[in-house]
PDB file of C-alpha atoms in Angstrom:
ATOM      1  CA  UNK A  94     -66.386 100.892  19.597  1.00 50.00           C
ATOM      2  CA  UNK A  95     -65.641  98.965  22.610  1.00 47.00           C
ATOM      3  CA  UNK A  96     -67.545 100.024  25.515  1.00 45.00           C
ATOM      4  CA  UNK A  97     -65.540 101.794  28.731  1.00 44.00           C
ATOM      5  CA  UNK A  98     -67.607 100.196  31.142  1.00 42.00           C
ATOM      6  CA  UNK A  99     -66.686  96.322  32.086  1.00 44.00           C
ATOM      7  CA  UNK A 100     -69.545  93.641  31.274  1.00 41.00           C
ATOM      8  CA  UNK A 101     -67.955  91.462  34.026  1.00 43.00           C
ATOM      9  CA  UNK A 102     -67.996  94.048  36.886  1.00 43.00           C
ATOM     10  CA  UNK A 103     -71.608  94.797  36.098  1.00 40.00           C
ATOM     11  CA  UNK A 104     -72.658  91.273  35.974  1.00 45.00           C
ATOM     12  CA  UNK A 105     -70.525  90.661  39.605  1.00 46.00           C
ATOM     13  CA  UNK A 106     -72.372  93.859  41.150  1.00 47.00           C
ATOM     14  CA  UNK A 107     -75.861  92.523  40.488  1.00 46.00           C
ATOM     15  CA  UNK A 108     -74.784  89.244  41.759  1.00 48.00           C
ATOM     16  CA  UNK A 109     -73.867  90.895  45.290  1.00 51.00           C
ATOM     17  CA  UNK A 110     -77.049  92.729  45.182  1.00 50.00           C
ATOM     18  CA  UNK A 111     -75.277  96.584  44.812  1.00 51.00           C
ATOM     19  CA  UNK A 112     -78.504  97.292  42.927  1.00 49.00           C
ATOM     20  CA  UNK A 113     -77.290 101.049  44.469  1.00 48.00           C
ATOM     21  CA  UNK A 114     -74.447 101.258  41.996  1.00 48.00           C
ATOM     22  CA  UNK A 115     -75.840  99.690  38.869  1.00 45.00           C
ATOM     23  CA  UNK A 116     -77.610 103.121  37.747  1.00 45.00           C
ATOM     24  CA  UNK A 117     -73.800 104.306  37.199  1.00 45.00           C
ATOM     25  CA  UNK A 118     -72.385 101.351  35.840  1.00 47.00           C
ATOM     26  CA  UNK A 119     -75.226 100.271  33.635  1.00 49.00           C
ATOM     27  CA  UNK A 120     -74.407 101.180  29.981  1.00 51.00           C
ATOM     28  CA  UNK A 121     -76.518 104.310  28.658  1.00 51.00           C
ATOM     29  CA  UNK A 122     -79.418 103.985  26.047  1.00 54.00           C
ATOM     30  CA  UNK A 123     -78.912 105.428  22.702  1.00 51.00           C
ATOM     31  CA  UNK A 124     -79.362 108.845  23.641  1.00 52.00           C
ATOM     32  CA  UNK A 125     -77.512 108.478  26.994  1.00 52.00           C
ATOM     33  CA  UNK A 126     -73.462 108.964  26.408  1.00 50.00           C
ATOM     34  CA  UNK A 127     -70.964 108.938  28.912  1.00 49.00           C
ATOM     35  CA  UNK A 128     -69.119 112.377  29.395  1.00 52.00           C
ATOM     36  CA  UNK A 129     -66.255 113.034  27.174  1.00 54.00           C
ATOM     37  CA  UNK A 130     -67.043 109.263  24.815  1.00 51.00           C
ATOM     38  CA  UNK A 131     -66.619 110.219  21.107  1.00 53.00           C
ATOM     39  CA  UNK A 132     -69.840 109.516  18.422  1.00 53.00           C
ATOM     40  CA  UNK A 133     -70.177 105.932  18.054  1.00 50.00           C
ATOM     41  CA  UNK A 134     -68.010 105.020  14.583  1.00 49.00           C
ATOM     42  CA  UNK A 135     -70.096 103.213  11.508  1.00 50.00           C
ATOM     43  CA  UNK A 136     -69.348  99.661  11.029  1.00 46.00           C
ATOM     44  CA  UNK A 137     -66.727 101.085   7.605  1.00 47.00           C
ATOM     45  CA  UNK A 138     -65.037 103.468   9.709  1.00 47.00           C
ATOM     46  CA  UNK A 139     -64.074 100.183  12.412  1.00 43.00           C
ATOM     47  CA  UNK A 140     -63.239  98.323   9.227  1.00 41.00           C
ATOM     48  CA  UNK A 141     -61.240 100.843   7.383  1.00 43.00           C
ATOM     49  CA  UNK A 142     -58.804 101.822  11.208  1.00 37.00           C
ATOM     50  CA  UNK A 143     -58.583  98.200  12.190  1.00 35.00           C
ATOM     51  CA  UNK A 144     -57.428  97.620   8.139  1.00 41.00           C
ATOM     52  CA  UNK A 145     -54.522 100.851   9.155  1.00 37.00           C
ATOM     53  CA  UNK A 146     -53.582  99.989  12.055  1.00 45.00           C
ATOM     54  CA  UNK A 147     -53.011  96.216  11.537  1.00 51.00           C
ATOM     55  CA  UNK A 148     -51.201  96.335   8.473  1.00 66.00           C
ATOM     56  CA  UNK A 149     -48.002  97.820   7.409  1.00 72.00           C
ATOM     57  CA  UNK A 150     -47.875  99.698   3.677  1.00 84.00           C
ATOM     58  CA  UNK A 151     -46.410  98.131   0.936  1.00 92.00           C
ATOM     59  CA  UNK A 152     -44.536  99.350  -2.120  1.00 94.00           C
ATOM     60  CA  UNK A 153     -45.629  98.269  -5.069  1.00 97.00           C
ATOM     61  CA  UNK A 154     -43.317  98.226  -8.558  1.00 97.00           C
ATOM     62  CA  UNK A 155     -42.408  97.488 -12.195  1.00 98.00           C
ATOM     63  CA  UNK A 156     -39.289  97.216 -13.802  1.00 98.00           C
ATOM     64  CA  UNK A 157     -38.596  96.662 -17.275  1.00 98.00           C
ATOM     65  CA  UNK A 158     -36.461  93.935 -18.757  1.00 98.00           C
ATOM     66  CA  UNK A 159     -35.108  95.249 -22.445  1.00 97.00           C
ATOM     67  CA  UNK A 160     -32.698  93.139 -23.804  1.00 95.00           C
ATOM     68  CA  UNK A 161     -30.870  93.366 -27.281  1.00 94.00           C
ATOM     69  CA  UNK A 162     -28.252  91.139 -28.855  1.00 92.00           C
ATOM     70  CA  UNK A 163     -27.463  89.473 -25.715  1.00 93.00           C
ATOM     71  CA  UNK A 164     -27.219  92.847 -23.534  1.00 94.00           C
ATOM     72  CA  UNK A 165     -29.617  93.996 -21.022  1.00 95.00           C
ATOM     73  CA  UNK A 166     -30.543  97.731 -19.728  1.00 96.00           C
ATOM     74  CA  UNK A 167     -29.286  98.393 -16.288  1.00 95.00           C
ATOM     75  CA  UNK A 168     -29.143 101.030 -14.298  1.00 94.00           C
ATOM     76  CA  UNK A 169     -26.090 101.259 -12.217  1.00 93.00           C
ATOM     77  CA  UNK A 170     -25.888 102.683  -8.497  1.00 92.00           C
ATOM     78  CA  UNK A 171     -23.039 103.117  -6.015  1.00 91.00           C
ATOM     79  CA  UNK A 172     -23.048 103.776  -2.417  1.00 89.00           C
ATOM     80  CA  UNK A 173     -19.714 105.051  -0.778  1.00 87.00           C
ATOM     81  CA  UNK A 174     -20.225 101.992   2.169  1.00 84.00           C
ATOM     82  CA  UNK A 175     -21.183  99.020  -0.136  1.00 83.00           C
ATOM     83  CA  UNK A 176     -19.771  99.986  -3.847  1.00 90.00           C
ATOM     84  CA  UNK A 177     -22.121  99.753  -7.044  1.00 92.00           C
ATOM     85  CA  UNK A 178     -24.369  97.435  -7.902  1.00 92.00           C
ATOM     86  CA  UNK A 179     -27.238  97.011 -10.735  1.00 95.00           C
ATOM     87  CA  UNK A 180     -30.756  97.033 -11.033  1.00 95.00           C
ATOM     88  CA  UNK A 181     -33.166  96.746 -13.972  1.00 97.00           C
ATOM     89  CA  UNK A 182     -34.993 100.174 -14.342  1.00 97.00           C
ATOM     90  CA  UNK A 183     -38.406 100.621 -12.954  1.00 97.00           C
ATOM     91  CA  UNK A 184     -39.431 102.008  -9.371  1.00 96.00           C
ATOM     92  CA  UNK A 185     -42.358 102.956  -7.599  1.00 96.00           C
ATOM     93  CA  UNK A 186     -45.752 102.918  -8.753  1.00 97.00           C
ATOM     94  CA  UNK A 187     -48.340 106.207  -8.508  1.00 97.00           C
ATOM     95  CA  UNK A 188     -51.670 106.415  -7.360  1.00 95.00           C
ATOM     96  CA  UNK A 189     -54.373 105.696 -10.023  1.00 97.00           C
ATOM     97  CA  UNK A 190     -51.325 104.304 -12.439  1.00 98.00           C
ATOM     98  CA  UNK A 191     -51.316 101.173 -13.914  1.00 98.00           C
ATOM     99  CA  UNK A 192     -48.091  98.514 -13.631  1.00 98.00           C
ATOM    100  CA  UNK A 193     -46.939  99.012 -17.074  1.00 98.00           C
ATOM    101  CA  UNK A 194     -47.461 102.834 -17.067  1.00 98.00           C
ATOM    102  CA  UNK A 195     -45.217 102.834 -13.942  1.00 98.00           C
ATOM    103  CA  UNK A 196     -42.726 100.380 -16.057  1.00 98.00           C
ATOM    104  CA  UNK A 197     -42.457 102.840 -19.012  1.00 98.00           C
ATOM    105  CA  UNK A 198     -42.303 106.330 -16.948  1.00 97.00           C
ATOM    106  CA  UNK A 199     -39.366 104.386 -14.980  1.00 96.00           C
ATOM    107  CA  UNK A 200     -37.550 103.468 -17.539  1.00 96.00           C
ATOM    108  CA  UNK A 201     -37.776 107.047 -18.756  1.00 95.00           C
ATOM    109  CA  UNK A 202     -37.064 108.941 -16.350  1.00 94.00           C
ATOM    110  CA  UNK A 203     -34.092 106.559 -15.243  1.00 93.00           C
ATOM    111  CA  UNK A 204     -32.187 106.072 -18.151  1.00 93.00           C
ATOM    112  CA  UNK A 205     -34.312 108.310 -20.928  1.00 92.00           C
ATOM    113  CA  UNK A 206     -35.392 105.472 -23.480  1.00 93.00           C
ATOM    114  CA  UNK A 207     -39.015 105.121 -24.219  1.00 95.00           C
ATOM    115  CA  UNK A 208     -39.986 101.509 -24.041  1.00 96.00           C
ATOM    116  CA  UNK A 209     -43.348  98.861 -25.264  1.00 97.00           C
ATOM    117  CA  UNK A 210     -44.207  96.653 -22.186  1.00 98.00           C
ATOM    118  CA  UNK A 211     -44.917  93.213 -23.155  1.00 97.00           C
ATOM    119  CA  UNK A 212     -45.427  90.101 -21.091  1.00 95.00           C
ATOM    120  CA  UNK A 213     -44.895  89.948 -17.589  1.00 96.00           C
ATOM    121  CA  UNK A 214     -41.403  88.393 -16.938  1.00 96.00           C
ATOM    122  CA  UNK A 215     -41.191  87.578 -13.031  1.00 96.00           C
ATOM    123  CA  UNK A 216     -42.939  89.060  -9.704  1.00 96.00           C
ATOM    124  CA  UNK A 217     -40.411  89.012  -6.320  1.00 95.00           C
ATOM    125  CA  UNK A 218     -40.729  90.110  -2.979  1.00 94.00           C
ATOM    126  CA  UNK A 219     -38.595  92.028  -0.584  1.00 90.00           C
ATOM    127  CA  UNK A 220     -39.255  91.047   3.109  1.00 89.00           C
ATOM    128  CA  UNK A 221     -37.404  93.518   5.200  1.00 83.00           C
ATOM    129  CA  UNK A 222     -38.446  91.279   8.646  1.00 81.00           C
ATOM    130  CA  UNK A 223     -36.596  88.556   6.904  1.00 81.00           C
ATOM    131  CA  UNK A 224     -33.783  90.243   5.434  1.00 74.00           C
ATOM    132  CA  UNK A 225     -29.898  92.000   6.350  1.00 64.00           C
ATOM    133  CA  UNK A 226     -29.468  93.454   2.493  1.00 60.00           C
ATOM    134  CA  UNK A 227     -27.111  96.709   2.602  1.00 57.00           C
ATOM    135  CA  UNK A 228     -28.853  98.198   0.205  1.00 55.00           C
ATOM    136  CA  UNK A 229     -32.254  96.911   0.927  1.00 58.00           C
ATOM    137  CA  UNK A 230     -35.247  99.566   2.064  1.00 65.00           C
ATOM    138  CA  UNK A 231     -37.372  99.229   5.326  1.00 74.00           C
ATOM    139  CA  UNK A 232     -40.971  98.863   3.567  1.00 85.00           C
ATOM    140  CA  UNK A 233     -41.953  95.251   2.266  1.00 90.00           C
ATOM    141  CA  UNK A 234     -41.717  95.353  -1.811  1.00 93.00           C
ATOM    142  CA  UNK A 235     -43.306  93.639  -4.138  1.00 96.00           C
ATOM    143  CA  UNK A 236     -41.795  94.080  -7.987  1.00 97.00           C
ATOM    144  CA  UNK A 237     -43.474  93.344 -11.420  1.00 98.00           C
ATOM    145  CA  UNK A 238     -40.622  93.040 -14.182  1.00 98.00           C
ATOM    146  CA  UNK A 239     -42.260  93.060 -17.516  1.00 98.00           C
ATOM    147  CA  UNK A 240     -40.009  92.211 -20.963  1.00 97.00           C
ATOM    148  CA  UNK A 241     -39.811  95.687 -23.073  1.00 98.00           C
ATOM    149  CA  UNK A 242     -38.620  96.540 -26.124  1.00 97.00           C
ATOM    150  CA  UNK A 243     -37.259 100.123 -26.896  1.00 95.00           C
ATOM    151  CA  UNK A 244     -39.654 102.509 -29.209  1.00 92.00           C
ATOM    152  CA  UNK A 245     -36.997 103.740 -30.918  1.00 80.00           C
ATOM    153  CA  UNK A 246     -33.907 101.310 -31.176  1.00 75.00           C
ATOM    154  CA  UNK A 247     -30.694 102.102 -32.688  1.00 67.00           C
ATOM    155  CA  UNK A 248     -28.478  99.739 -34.851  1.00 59.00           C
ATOM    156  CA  UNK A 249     -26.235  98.375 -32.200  1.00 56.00           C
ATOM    157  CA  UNK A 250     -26.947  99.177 -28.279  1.00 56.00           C
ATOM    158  CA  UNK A 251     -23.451  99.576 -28.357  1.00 53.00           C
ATOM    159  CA  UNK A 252     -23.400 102.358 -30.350  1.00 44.00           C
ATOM    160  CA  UNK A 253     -26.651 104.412 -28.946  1.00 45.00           C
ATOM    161  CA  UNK A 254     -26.622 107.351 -28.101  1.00 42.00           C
ATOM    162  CA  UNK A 255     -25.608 107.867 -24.614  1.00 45.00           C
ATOM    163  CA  UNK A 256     -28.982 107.762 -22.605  1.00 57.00           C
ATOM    164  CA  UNK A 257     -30.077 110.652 -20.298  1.00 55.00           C
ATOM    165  CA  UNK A 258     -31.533 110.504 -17.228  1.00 59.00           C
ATOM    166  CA  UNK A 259     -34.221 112.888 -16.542  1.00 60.00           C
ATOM    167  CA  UNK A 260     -34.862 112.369 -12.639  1.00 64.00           C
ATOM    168  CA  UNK A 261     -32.390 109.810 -11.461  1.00 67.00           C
ATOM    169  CA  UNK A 262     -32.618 108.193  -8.052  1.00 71.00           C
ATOM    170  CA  UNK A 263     -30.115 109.081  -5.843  1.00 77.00           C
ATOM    171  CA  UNK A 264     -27.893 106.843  -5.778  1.00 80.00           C
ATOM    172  CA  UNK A 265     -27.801 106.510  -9.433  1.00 89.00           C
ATOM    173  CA  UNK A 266     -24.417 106.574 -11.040  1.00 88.00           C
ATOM    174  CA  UNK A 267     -24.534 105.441 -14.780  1.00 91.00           C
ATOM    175  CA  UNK A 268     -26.922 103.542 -17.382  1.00 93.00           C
ATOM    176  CA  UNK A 269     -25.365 100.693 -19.290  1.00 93.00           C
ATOM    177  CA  UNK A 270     -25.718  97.691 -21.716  1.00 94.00           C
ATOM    178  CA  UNK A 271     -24.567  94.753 -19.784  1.00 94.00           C
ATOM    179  CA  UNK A 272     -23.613  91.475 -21.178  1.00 94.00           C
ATOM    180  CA  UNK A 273     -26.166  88.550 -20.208  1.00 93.00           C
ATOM    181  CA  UNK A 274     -23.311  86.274 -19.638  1.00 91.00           C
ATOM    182  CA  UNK A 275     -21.067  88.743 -17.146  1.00 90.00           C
ATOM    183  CA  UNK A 276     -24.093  88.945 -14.596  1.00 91.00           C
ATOM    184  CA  UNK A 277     -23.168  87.542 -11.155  1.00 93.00           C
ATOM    185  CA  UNK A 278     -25.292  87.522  -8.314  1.00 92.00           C
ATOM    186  CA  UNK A 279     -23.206  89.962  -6.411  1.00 89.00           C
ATOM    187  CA  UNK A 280     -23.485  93.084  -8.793  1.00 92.00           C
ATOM    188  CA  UNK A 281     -27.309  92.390  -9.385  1.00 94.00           C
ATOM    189  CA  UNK A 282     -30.071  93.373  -6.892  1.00 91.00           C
ATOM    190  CA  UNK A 283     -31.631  91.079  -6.163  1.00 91.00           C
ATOM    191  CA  UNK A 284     -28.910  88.593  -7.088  1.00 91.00           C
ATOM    192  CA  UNK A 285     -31.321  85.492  -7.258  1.00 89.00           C
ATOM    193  CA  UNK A 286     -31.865  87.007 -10.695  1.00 93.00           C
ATOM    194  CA  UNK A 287     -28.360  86.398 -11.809  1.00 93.00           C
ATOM    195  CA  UNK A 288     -29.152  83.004 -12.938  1.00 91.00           C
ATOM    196  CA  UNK A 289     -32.290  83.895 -14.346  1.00 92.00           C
ATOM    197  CA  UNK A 290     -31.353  86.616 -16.483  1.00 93.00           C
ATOM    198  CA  UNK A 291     -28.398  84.553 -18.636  1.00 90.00           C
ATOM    199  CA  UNK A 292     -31.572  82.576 -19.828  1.00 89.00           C
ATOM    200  CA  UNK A 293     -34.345  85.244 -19.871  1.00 91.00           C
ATOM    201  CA  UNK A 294     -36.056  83.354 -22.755  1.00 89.00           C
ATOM    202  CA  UNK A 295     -36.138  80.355 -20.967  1.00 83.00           C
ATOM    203  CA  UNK A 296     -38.835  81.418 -18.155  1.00 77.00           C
ATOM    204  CA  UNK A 297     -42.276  79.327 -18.094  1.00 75.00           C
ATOM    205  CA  UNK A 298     -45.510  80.857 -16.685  1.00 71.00           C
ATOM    206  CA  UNK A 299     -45.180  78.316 -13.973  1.00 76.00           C
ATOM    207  CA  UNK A 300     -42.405  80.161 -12.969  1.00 85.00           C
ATOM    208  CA  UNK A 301     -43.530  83.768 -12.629  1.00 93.00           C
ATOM    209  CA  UNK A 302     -43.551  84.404  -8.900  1.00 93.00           C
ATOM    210  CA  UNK A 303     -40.517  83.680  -7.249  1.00 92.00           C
ATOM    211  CA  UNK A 304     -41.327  85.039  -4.011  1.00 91.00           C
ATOM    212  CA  UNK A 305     -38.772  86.514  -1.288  1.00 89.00           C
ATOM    213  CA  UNK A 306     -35.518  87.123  -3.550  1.00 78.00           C
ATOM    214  CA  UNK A 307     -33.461  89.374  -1.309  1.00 66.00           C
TER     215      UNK A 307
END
């Protein structure tokens, strides 16, 4: 806790000789507090406001990358000002939840499949200081998409069963099977993964992070 009373303005008053006034500026002993000052904080309280105040929150989340016979799970959203675009299902993760818990609750709750999690696939960031996207979100991102397989495939994903979401975000509009090959960078969010996904067998564990996507 910084102190109210200035070191320098002490120091100059003894150097003038106002010995008079140094009983009121001096600083108090342990057991002398100035009126009104709050109990001195422990050295983990400092740590734990100056960690709050200097930082700003950010999201954490995993996605899930299922992909059969050359068609990927998406999850397709539309906004009335910027049209649809689509996004590999995942979200947020929960307190005390691990990354590929969050993945498969996603993915559930989004589109209604039950997934495995397997390897992770990619980690990106969203910057929002360094970023214009319409449909981007004011908290800094970070996303963990991990390769999945469905628990229960069918014979063709063409031919599923037409998947139900059980709490869909809200801008939500359908669930699909999207061709590998018809994914352009401006339908996809982030559309740096375009490229990526037409060759999602092709990634390297040198190439896991690919930082600020958006």
């Amino acid at each position: 806790m910084t102190h109210p009373v200035c070191p320098k303005r002490y120091g100059a008053d003894r150097a003038q000789g106002n010995e008079g006034d140094t009983a009121s500026l001096s600083p108090p002993g342990p057991d002398r507090r100035l009126p009104h000052s709050p109990p001195p904080k422990s050295l983990g309280d400092t740590m734990l406001t100056s960690h709050i105040e200097d930082q700003q929150p950010v999201t954490v989340c995993a996605r899930a990358l299922v992909v059969e016979d050359g068609l990927a799970l998406m999850v397709r959203n539309h906004a009335p000002e910027i049209g649809y675009w689509y996004v590999l299902p995942g979200g947020k993760q929960h307190r005390g939840e691990r990354l590929d818990e969050t993945a498969c609750r996603e993915t559930r709750e989004e589109t209604g499949m039950s997934i495995r999690v397997g390897a992770l696939w990619c980690v990106w960031e969203y910057l929002p200081e360094r970023n214009t996207m319409p449909h981007g979100q004011p908290d800094q991102q970070i996303h963990f998409v991990f390769r999945a397989t469905r628990q229960r495939p069918s014979s063709s994903p063409r031919t599923r069963e037409a998947a139900v979401s059980s709490r869909p975000d809200a801008r939500q509009q359908a669930v699909e099977w999207v061709p590998l090959r018809d994914v352009t960078a401006a339908q996809l969010y982030p559309g740096a993964l375009a490229a990526r996904l037409r060759e999602p067998d092709a990634v390297t564990r040198e190439h896991v992070y690919l930082g600020d996507m958006c």
